[in-house]
Every structure is written in structure tokens, then in C-alpha cells.
Short mmCIF file of C-alpha atoms in Angstrom, two decimals:
data_model
loop_
_atom_site.label_atom_id
_atom_site.label_comp_id
_atom_site.label_asym_id
_atom_site.label_seq_id
_atom_site.Cartn_x
_atom_site.Cartn_y
_atom_site.Cartn_z
CA UNK A 480 125.73 112.12 181.20
CA UNK A 481 124.49 113.50 178.56
CA UNK A 482 124.80 111.94 175.20
CA UNK A 483 127.69 113.48 173.05
CA UNK A 484 129.25 112.07 176.55
CA UNK A 485 128.74 108.98 176.47
CA UNK A 486 129.93 109.44 172.85
CA UNK A 487 133.05 110.53 173.82
CA UNK A 488 133.51 107.98 175.94
CA UNK A 489 132.52 105.21 174.08
CA UNK A 490 135.72 105.93 171.51
CA UNK A 491 137.87 105.53 174.45
CA UNK A 492 136.45 102.45 175.02
CA UNK A 493 136.46 101.84 171.52
CA UNK A 494 139.93 102.58 171.21
CA UNK A 495 141.67 102.09 174.91
CA UNK A 496 141.51 99.05 175.41
CA UNK A 497 143.87 95.78 176.56
CA UNK A 498 146.51 94.18 173.95
CA UNK A 499 149.15 91.33 173.95
CA UNK A 500 151.26 91.40 171.68
CA UNK A 501 152.27 93.99 168.84
CA UNK A 502 149.01 94.11 167.21
CA UNK A 503 150.09 94.07 164.18
CA UNK A 504 151.34 89.72 164.50
CA UNK A 505 147.75 90.23 166.70
CA UNK A 506 145.37 90.97 163.68
CA UNK A 507 147.14 88.56 161.55
CA UNK A 508 146.95 85.38 165.14
CA UNK A 509 143.10 86.89 165.36
CA UNK A 510 142.09 86.21 161.41
CA UNK A 511 143.93 82.64 161.43
CA UNK A 512 141.76 82.02 164.75
CA UNK A 513 138.81 83.17 163.82
CA UNK A 514 138.88 80.73 159.93
CA UNK A 515 140.06 77.87 162.67
CA UNK A 516 137.08 78.31 164.11
CA UNK A 517 134.77 78.23 161.24
CA UNK A 518 136.35 75.16 160.41
CA UNK A 519 135.97 73.75 163.32
CA UNK A 520 132.27 74.72 163.83
CA UNK A 521 131.60 73.26 160.23
CA UNK A 522 133.54 69.80 160.89
CA UNK A 523 135.23 69.90 164.50
CA UNK A 524 138.02 68.23 165.27
CA UNK A 525 141.15 68.74 167.63
CA UNK A 526 143.17 72.01 166.29
CA UNK A 527 146.21 70.77 168.78
CA UNK A 528 146.82 67.94 166.52
CA UNK A 529 144.66 68.31 163.47
CA UNK A 530 146.76 69.17 159.83
CA UNK A 531 146.58 73.28 159.05
CA UNK A 532 147.65 74.64 156.51
CA UNK A 533 148.06 78.51 156.77
CA UNK A 534 147.84 81.27 153.87
CA UNK A 535 147.44 85.39 155.47
CA UNK A 536 148.38 87.93 152.71
CA UNK A 537 148.74 91.87 154.90
CA UNK A 538 148.97 95.16 153.25
CA UNK A 539 152.51 96.12 153.08
CA UNK A 540 152.37 98.31 156.72
CA UNK A 541 151.56 94.63 158.73
CA UNK A 542 154.04 93.40 157.21
CA UNK A 543 156.47 96.68 158.06
CA UNK A 544 155.57 95.98 161.75
CA UNK A 545 155.12 92.03 162.02
CA UNK A 546 158.82 90.60 161.02
CA UNK A 547 161.50 92.72 163.52
CA UNK A 548 158.66 92.29 166.85
CA UNK A 549 158.12 89.38 169.51
CA UNK A 550 156.01 86.99 169.98
CA UNK A 551 154.66 86.78 173.17
CA UNK A 552 156.48 83.56 175.47
CA UNK A 553 157.51 82.22 172.07
CA UNK A 554 161.34 84.20 171.87
CA UNK A 555 160.81 84.17 167.74
CA UNK A 556 159.92 87.43 165.60
CA UNK A 557 157.39 88.20 162.99
CA UNK A 558 153.97 87.07 161.48
CA UNK A 559 154.63 83.66 160.71
CA UNK A 560 155.01 82.55 164.25
CA UNK A 561 151.94 84.87 165.25
CA UNK A 562 149.87 82.85 162.41
CA UNK A 563 150.32 79.48 163.74
CA UNK A 564 150.01 80.28 167.12
CA UNK A 565 146.55 81.24 166.05
CA UNK A 566 145.44 78.79 164.85
CA UNK A 567 146.54 76.72 167.54
CA UNK A 568 145.21 78.30 170.50
CA UNK A 569 144.08 81.75 169.23
CA UNK A 570 139.88 82.78 170.19
CA UNK A 571 138.73 85.18 167.92
CA UNK A 572 136.07 86.60 170.87
CA UNK A 573 138.92 88.05 172.67
CA UNK A 574 139.92 90.60 170.12
CA UNK A 575 143.39 91.63 170.70
CA UNK A 576 143.88 89.19 173.48
CA UNK A 577 143.14 86.61 170.69
CA UNK A 578 146.55 85.02 172.25
CA UNK A 579 145.50 85.04 176.38
CA UNK A 580 145.23 81.13 176.50
CA UNK A 581 149.23 81.05 175.27
CA UNK A 582 151.05 77.80 176.90
CA UNK A 583 154.02 75.86 176.54
CA UNK A 584 152.86 72.96 174.61
CA UNK A 585 150.65 75.72 172.26
CA UNK A 586 154.49 77.64 171.62
CA UNK A 587 156.09 74.11 170.56
CA UNK A 588 153.23 72.53 168.81
CA UNK A 589 152.95 76.11 166.91
CA UNK A 590 156.47 76.24 166.56
CA UNK A 591 155.86 72.25 163.96
CA UNK A 592 153.73 74.00 162.34
CA UNK A 593 155.69 76.79 160.94
CA UNK A 594 156.48 74.72 157.27
CA UNK A 595 152.62 75.14 156.73
CA UNK A 596 151.81 79.01 156.76
CA UNK A 597 152.39 81.30 154.64
CA UNK A 598 152.67 84.97 154.32
CA UNK A 599 152.14 87.69 150.94
CA UNK A 600 152.01 90.02 150.32
CA UNK A 601 147.89 91.13 149.36
CA UNK A 602 147.33 93.48 146.61
CA UNK A 603 145.61 95.81 148.30
CA UNK A 604 145.55 99.68 148.93
CA UNK A 605 144.37 99.92 152.44
CA UNK A 606 147.43 100.24 155.54
CA UNK A 607 145.73 97.90 157.61
CA UNK A 608 144.37 94.78 155.76
CA UNK A 609 145.12 91.03 156.88
CA UNK A 610 142.97 87.55 154.56
CA UNK A 611 144.05 84.93 156.24
CA UNK A 612 143.07 81.05 154.76
CA UNK A 613 143.37 78.09 156.68
CA UNK A 614 142.67 74.55 155.07
CA UNK A 615 142.00 71.63 156.56
CA UNK A 616 139.92 68.21 155.56
CA UNK A 617 140.04 69.48 152.00
CA UNK A 618 137.83 72.52 153.46
CA UNK A 619 139.15 75.74 153.81
CA UNK A 620 137.59 79.09 155.32
CA UNK A 621 139.03 83.01 155.91
CA UNK A 622 138.65 86.01 157.65
CA UNK A 623 139.57 89.40 156.77
CA UNK A 624 140.30 92.53 158.56
CA UNK A 625 140.07 96.14 157.28
CA UNK A 626 141.34 98.88 158.90
CA UNK A 627 140.98 98.11 162.89
CA UNK A 628 143.41 94.96 163.48
CA UNK A 629 140.24 94.03 165.56
CA UNK A 630 137.61 94.67 162.17
CA UNK A 631 136.88 91.29 161.01
CA UNK A 632 134.84 93.04 157.79
CA UNK A 633 134.33 89.55 156.10
CA UNK A 634 134.08 85.83 156.98
CA UNK A 635 133.71 83.30 154.23
CA UNK A 636 133.54 78.67 154.12
CA UNK A 637 134.86 77.28 150.89
CA UNK A 638 134.48 80.90 149.51
CA UNK A 639 130.95 81.04 150.67
CA UNK A 640 130.10 84.14 152.21
CA UNK A 641 129.11 84.16 156.07
CA UNK A 642 129.02 87.09 157.00
CA UNK A 643 130.20 90.70 155.50
CA UNK A 644 130.22 93.71 156.84
CA UNK A 645 128.63 97.30 154.70
CA UNK A 646 131.83 99.41 154.86
CA UNK A 647 133.73 96.25 153.32
CA UNK A 648 136.30 97.80 151.84
CA UNK A 649 136.31 101.85 152.58
CA UNK A 650 138.24 102.78 154.70
CA UNK A 651 136.61 105.65 156.93
CA UNK A 652 139.06 106.58 159.73
CA UNK A 653 138.74 110.24 159.64
CA UNK A 654 135.51 110.23 161.23
CA UNK A 655 136.61 107.87 163.74
CA UNK A 656 136.92 110.91 165.93
CA UNK A 657 133.30 112.24 165.81
CA UNK A 658 134.79 115.49 165.58
CA UNK A 659 135.60 115.89 168.61
CA UNK A 660 138.13 119.00 168.72
CA UNK A 661 141.05 119.98 170.98
CA UNK A 662 138.66 122.45 172.86
CA UNK A 663 135.69 120.11 172.84
CA UNK A 664 138.18 117.16 174.68
CA UNK A 665 139.49 120.04 177.19
CA UNK A 666 135.89 120.37 178.31
CA UNK A 667 135.34 117.70 178.28
CA UNK A 668 138.12 116.37 180.64
CA UNK A 669 137.52 118.98 183.65
CA UNK A 670 133.45 118.04 183.66
CA UNK A 671 132.65 114.75 183.17
CA UNK A 672 131.39 112.76 186.22
CA UNK A 673 134.57 111.08 187.58
CA UNK A 674 132.16 107.87 187.97
CA UNK A 675 132.32 107.47 184.34
CA UNK A 676 136.12 108.06 183.11
CA UNK A 677 137.54 105.92 186.41
CA UNK A 678 137.93 103.23 184.24
CA UNK A 679 141.38 105.05 182.89
CA UNK A 680 142.83 104.31 185.61
CA UNK A 681 143.64 100.56 183.70
CA UNK A 682 146.15 102.02 182.31
CA UNK A 683 148.06 102.70 185.85
CA UNK A 684 147.70 98.64 186.06
CA UNK A 685 148.28 97.51 183.16
CA UNK A 686 151.09 99.86 181.21
CA UNK A 687 152.41 100.05 184.79
CA UNK A 688 153.41 96.50 185.32
CA UNK A 689 154.95 96.12 181.94
CA UNK A 690 157.39 99.35 183.12
CA UNK A 691 158.16 96.99 185.98
CA UNK A 692 158.96 94.41 183.94
CA UNK A 693 161.13 95.87 181.64
CA UNK A 694 163.05 97.46 184.53
CA UNK A 695 163.55 94.18 186.16
CA UNK A 696 164.04 92.11 183.17
CA UNK A 697 166.40 91.47 180.05
CA UNK A 698 164.06 92.86 177.46
CA UNK A 699 165.35 94.40 174.13
CA UNK A 700 167.88 97.10 174.29
CA UNK A 701 167.14 97.58 178.16
CA UNK A 702 166.78 101.48 176.60
CA UNK A 703 164.40 102.47 180.44
CA UNK A 704 167.16 100.74 182.62
CA UNK A 705 169.91 101.90 180.75
CA UNK A 706 168.04 105.51 181.12
CA UNK A 707 167.52 105.27 185.10
CA UNK A 708 170.94 103.26 186.08
CA UNK A 709 172.63 106.50 183.94
CA UNK A 710 175.77 105.24 185.32
CA UNK A 711 177.85 108.42 183.71
CA UNK A 712 174.75 110.99 184.77
CA UNK A 713 173.72 112.47 182.26
CA UNK A 714 170.01 112.78 183.23
CA UNK A 715 170.11 113.15 187.30
CA UNK A 716 167.40 111.96 189.15
CA UNK A 717 164.73 113.58 187.88
CA UNK A 718 161.08 113.36 186.95
CA UNK A 719 162.38 113.70 183.43
CA UNK A 720 164.51 110.69 183.66
CA UNK A 721 161.88 108.72 185.67
CA UNK A 722 159.74 109.19 182.44
CA UNK A 723 161.72 108.30 180.30
CA UNK A 724 163.16 105.06 181.72
CA UNK A 725 159.47 104.04 182.62
CA UNK A 726 158.39 103.86 179.33
CA UNK A 727 161.30 102.52 177.44
CA UNK A 728 161.07 99.67 180.16
CA UNK A 729 157.22 99.15 178.94
CA UNK A 730 158.35 99.86 175.50
CA UNK A 731 161.10 97.29 176.36
CA UNK A 732 159.70 94.43 177.30
CA UNK A 733 156.11 94.72 175.08
CA UNK A 734 158.01 94.87 171.51
CA UNK A 735 160.53 91.86 172.96
CA UNK A 736 157.80 89.69 173.76
CA UNK A 737 156.87 90.00 177.32
CA UNK A 738 153.25 88.31 177.86
CA UNK A 739 151.62 91.10 180.31
CA UNK A 740 149.42 92.93 177.96
CA UNK A 741 149.22 96.31 177.63
CA UNK A 742 146.49 99.29 177.77
CA UNK A 743 146.29 100.26 173.05
CA UNK A 744 145.66 103.34 172.32
CA UNK A 745 144.37 103.83 168.21
CA UNK A 746 145.02 99.54 168.11
CA UNK A 747 148.62 100.45 169.71
CA UNK A 748 150.52 99.09 172.33
CA UNK A 749 153.81 101.13 172.04
CA UNK A 750 151.47 104.05 171.79
CA UNK A 751 149.01 103.28 174.16
CA UNK A 752 151.96 103.08 177.01
CA UNK A 753 153.76 106.07 175.76
CA UNK A 754 150.19 107.81 175.54
CA UNK A 755 150.12 107.30 179.29
CA UNK A 756 153.46 106.44 181.28
CA UNK A 757 154.75 110.00 181.53
CA UNK A 758 151.04 111.34 182.57
CA UNK A 759 151.58 108.30 185.15
CA UNK A 760 154.89 109.06 185.73
CA UNK A 761 154.25 112.74 186.55
CA UNK A 762 151.73 112.13 189.29
CA UNK A 763 152.96 109.43 191.14
CA UNK A 764 156.45 111.65 190.61
CA UNK A 765 154.52 114.54 192.63
CA UNK A 766 151.74 112.99 194.53
CA UNK A 767 148.58 113.35 192.22
CA UNK A 768 145.17 112.73 193.00
CA UNK A 769 143.54 109.67 191.05
CA UNK A 770 140.83 111.97 189.86
CA UNK A 771 143.28 114.29 188.45
CA UNK A 772 145.30 111.40 186.99
CA UNK A 773 142.17 110.04 185.44
CA UNK A 774 141.32 113.54 183.98
CA UNK A 775 144.80 113.89 181.92
CA UNK A 776 144.47 110.14 181.57
CA UNK A 777 141.49 110.99 179.77
CA UNK A 778 142.28 114.30 177.46
CA UNK A 779 146.00 112.48 177.36
CA UNK A 780 144.22 109.78 174.96
CA UNK A 781 141.50 111.71 174.15
CA UNK A 782 144.06 113.80 172.28
CA UNK A 783 145.74 110.80 170.42
CA UNK A 784 142.94 109.47 169.33
CA UNK A 785 142.34 113.01 167.87
CA UNK A 786 145.03 113.59 166.04
CA UNK A 787 145.88 109.42 165.09
CA UNK A 788 142.58 109.97 163.41
CA UNK A 789 144.18 112.28 160.32
CA UNK A 790 146.60 110.17 160.03
CA UNK A 791 144.77 106.40 159.80
CA UNK A 792 145.55 102.84 161.66
CA UNK A 793 149.17 102.34 159.97
CA UNK A 794 151.61 105.02 158.15
CA UNK A 795 155.31 106.31 158.05
CA UNK A 796 154.75 108.55 160.64
CA UNK A 797 155.74 106.53 164.11
CA UNK A 798 153.29 106.66 166.12
CA UNK A 799 155.53 107.61 169.18
CA UNK A 800 154.85 111.16 167.53
CA UNK A 801 150.71 111.29 168.38
CA UNK A 802 151.23 109.29 171.65
CA UNK A 803 153.97 111.65 173.39
CA UNK A 804 152.32 114.55 171.90
CA UNK A 805 148.92 113.20 173.90
CA UNK A 806 151.05 112.97 177.21
CA UNK A 807 152.35 115.91 176.72
CA UNK A 808 148.77 117.31 176.75
CA UNK A 809 147.92 115.22 180.03
CA UNK A 810 151.29 116.80 181.93
CA UNK A 811 150.51 120.70 180.52
CA UNK A 812 147.26 119.87 182.26
CA UNK A 813 148.56 118.45 185.39
CA UNK A 814 150.50 120.94 185.52
CA UNK A 815 147.33 124.03 185.86
CA UNK A 816 147.24 124.36 181.83
CA UNK A 817 144.98 126.13 179.86
CA UNK A 818 143.10 126.02 177.13
CA UNK A 819 145.94 128.53 174.77
CA UNK A 820 148.84 126.84 176.75
CA UNK A 821 147.31 122.89 175.67
CA UNK A 822 147.18 124.39 172.38
CA UNK A 823 150.63 125.33 172.28
CA UNK A 824 151.96 122.00 173.49
CA UNK A 825 150.43 120.11 170.91
CA UNK A 826 151.70 123.18 168.80
CA UNK A 827 155.34 122.45 170.34
CA UNK A 828 155.63 119.14 169.64
CA UNK A 829 154.45 119.01 166.40
CA UNK A 830 157.38 121.81 164.92
CA UNK A 831 160.20 119.19 166.80
CA UNK A 832 159.41 115.47 165.98
CA UNK A 833 156.93 115.04 162.60
CA UNK A 834 159.76 114.71 160.97
CA UNK A 835 160.08 110.74 162.86
CA UNK A 836 159.46 108.04 161.09
CA UNK A 837 158.41 104.54 161.48
CA UNK A 838 160.80 101.97 160.12
CA UNK A 839 158.49 98.70 161.25
CA UNK A 840 158.10 96.95 165.21
CA UNK A 841 160.96 96.49 166.87
CA UNK A 842 162.89 96.46 169.92
CA UNK A 843 164.46 99.30 168.85
CA UNK A 844 160.95 101.23 169.37
CA UNK A 845 161.27 101.60 173.21
CA UNK A 846 164.68 104.19 171.67
CA UNK A 847 161.71 106.12 169.96
CA UNK A 848 159.92 105.96 172.60
CA UNK A 849 162.12 107.35 175.31
CA UNK A 850 163.11 110.26 172.91
CA UNK A 851 158.65 111.28 171.99
CA UNK A 852 159.24 111.51 176.07
CA UNK A 853 161.97 113.87 176.60
CA UNK A 854 160.72 115.68 173.69
CA UNK A 855 156.42 115.68 175.56
CA UNK A 856 158.28 117.13 179.10
CA UNK A 857 160.47 119.28 177.15
CA UNK A 858 157.38 120.99 175.07
CA UNK A 859 155.08 121.05 177.63
CA UNK A 860 157.63 123.13 180.12
CA UNK A 861 157.87 125.38 177.07
CA UNK A 862 154.27 126.30 177.28
CA UNK A 863 153.57 126.37 180.66
CA UNK A 864 156.21 129.46 179.99
CA UNK A 865 154.31 131.19 177.72
CA UNK A 866 156.95 129.97 174.11
CA UNK A 867 155.54 127.78 171.49
CA UNK A 868 156.43 127.41 167.76
CA UNK A 869 155.02 130.32 165.93
CA UNK A 870 152.12 129.82 163.29
CA UNK A 871 154.64 131.57 160.22
CA UNK A 872 156.92 127.56 160.85
CA UNK A 873 156.31 124.52 159.14
CA UNK A 874 153.24 123.53 158.92
CA UNK A 875 151.95 125.11 162.56
CA UNK A 876 148.64 127.04 161.93
CA UNK A 877 147.41 129.89 164.65
CA UNK A 878 144.35 127.68 164.37
CA UNK A 879 145.69 124.10 165.98
CA UNK A 880 143.28 121.92 164.93
CA UNK A 881 144.23 123.22 161.13
CA UNK A 882 147.84 122.29 162.59
CA UNK A 883 147.01 119.04 163.50
CA UNK A 884 145.10 118.61 160.46
CA UNK A 885 148.49 119.34 158.07
CA UNK A 886 150.50 116.99 160.61
CA UNK A 887 147.97 114.60 159.04
CA UNK A 888 148.29 115.37 155.14
CA UNK A 889 152.44 115.10 156.07
CA UNK A 890 151.67 111.47 157.74
CA UNK A 891 149.03 110.27 155.68
CA UNK A 892 149.84 111.54 151.51
CA UNK A 893 153.35 113.71 152.08
CA UNK A 894 155.10 110.09 153.36
CA UNK A 895 153.44 107.63 151.63
CA UNK A 896 156.71 107.10 149.14
CA UNK A 897 159.12 106.96 152.58
CA UNK A 898 156.77 104.42 153.35
CA UNK A 899 157.01 102.16 150.36
CA UNK A 900 161.08 102.93 151.05
CA UNK A 901 161.11 101.17 153.97
CA UNK A 902 159.30 99.02 153.08
CA UNK A 903 160.92 97.83 149.87
CA UNK A 904 164.40 98.21 152.11
CA UNK A 905 162.98 96.03 154.71
CA UNK A 906 162.27 93.12 152.20
CA UNK A 907 165.47 93.54 150.28
CA UNK A 908 167.77 92.68 153.41
#
């Protein structure tokens, strides 16, 4: 394995990881859990019975994405219950699976302490920011997360700094993909030793279980089930139907509070589901080998990571746009598509659903996921048939990297006022 291959694989490991519950509430739970651990280390007490006061200040995007999403196992929505669970059973060592030890007892206790939980809007320009303070026995501990959902940049005890990241307050997300390009991603997926990337098949196991749960349970809007049943014969029994249904079903389950983890991408479980499940569905439908599936999943995940790096972890642009573009690229590769056809696939995606906005994480996200999967399959089909959105159209450029950069500008800069308006509408309802 070359040093560059190690770097790229390290990028995948950092951005593709298990997450239990929507990552915005989970980030709050993680910060609260860390603060409680600091207090217990300084003066031991039983977190399940001790009186705690919890104060969390979060960025607008964390608030937006945490208001309407189910928290695993609770039957409840939002950041307050997530913070309470982080206090009574969260373990920071688990990262995005901070609530792994969830139990009926801890859920009951978390509901009891909800009146002691305060969530406010932080005064910050950062899109992803959580500052959690926990008070007990007259002492206070604080944990701060910035830019990445599981990146604790600072901890304090009674106002005194215990640890501090040198990059605190610096938004370095534009450098997160190590300058990777679409061409390098394709070359890497084609040539890397399969033994070095077969770990990515955990996508199939983890997100596949969520899809099956969504198909068999009564979650959210039951988007996946409805598409699969297709009682009116709108879709038929095609690969398109199967891919849309399984991907949406996984999102149905996740966003409604299913206790199964998802394999996330770029800090989002829904994005992890959307980038992987259409590729997994293609492999299952057409009998693709594990090696080809692993290479396609690596390609799809890296394309999504690459595009997302220009947008930031949270923005007004729905993450489904990015993730389904990765999935479309993986499907085109599985069909035998070359560099030019994969670039055409990406351009077709960006020329189609760039305007999809994020109005918070919620059960309705499964509908957007289904739309993204439909567009992914359409874009791949057109690219394989040598049809591509022209460089003269909209934000599409002849150069694929400039096209991706244009999407990043639209989502991170151009849609900032859209983000503010969406948040204002949501908090005033």
C-alpha cells in the first residue's frame, strides 16, 4: 500500500463510520456525556439518580436538524431528550454511537430530568457548533464540539480549560478531502488492493439491516413500504423500484428513531444510507461480486466526501443531493462506465437536483431520499447512453472539478440567506 493510498483509506475511515441516531441530536448527547464524565471524574456520583442541570447552546443548523427527528428508542423528537440521554447513559468513548448503552431505565430517567434541560441558540458563525454545560454539586463542566459531529475541541471544569484543540474556531472543512479529485478516486477504486478496502462492505450489513427494519416496521411516513407495494402499478417490479424502496425504508427507520445504527458519510447517517443503499441494491439485483461491490462503494463514498468538502458538514443544500450523486457514480462504475461517463453522471445530477433544500432532519427526509435515488439512476442511465448536461447550462462547467466547486459555492455561500429563512420559519411555528 502506498502512502497516498493510506491517506485516502484514512479519509474513508474518518468520514464513514457507524452512527446511532440522527447526528445532530447525537452531537448534543455526546457533548453532554463528556461534560458529565468530567464532573464524575472530579467528584464521583451516580448519574442515574443525581440532580443535574444541563445547558446546551447550539448553532442554527444543529437546531434546525434536531427539532423534528426521532431519538432512538424514546418515541420522542428533538435535542432536549438527546441531551438528557447523554447525561444519564451516554459514553463519549463511543463517539457517534454515544447512546449505545440505551435502556428502558435510562430512557425513563432521561424523561424525568427533561425540565432541567435548556437548549438555546449559540452566538456563532459556525454551522456545526455545540456547547454543553452540566452543573452538579455546585460545580460545572463544559464540552464544546465544532465543525465535525464527534470532534470535541475544548473541555472545561469550573471555567478552567482541561483540553483545547489548536484548531478550535477554525473551519478547515475545505481541506478535509486532502485535495482528492474525481479522476484520482476512480483510479484508486480501480487499482487498490481489495484486502485494503473490503471493510467498506460493512455498509451493506449495517445499512441493509436498517432497510429491512424500515420495510418490516411502521416507521415515519412508510415511504419505502409504499414504493415497494406500489398498489397502483406506478413503478413496476424494477431495479428502480427496489433501489428507491430499500433506500427510503432505511431512512424511514432511522429518522423515526430506530435503535439500529447507520453507517454514516460525512457526519450524516441519511447521507451514508443514500450513498450506499442504491449501490447495494444494484449489486443484489444483478448479482455483483463482493469485490466489485466494495470498489463501487469506495468510489461512491469518496465522491460524496469530495463534493461535501466544499459545502461543509451542514448547509441549506439537502445532503441527499451530494449522497445520491455518489451513489449515481457508483452505479455508473458498476455498469462499466469510464471516467468520462462518471463525470457525465455527476454533471447530470448537479444539473438536476441542486435546488433541493434542507429544512431540517425529520421523517419526511425519506421522500427526498427516494427522489435522490430516482435521479441517481436516471443520471447514470443517461451518462451510459452518452447524454450529459451541457457546460453551457447553469452551473455546469466543462471541467468536473469546477462543476463540483460551483455546487459548493451555491450551497455554502449562495444559499446562506435561504438557511436563515428556513430556520426562522421553523423556530417561529
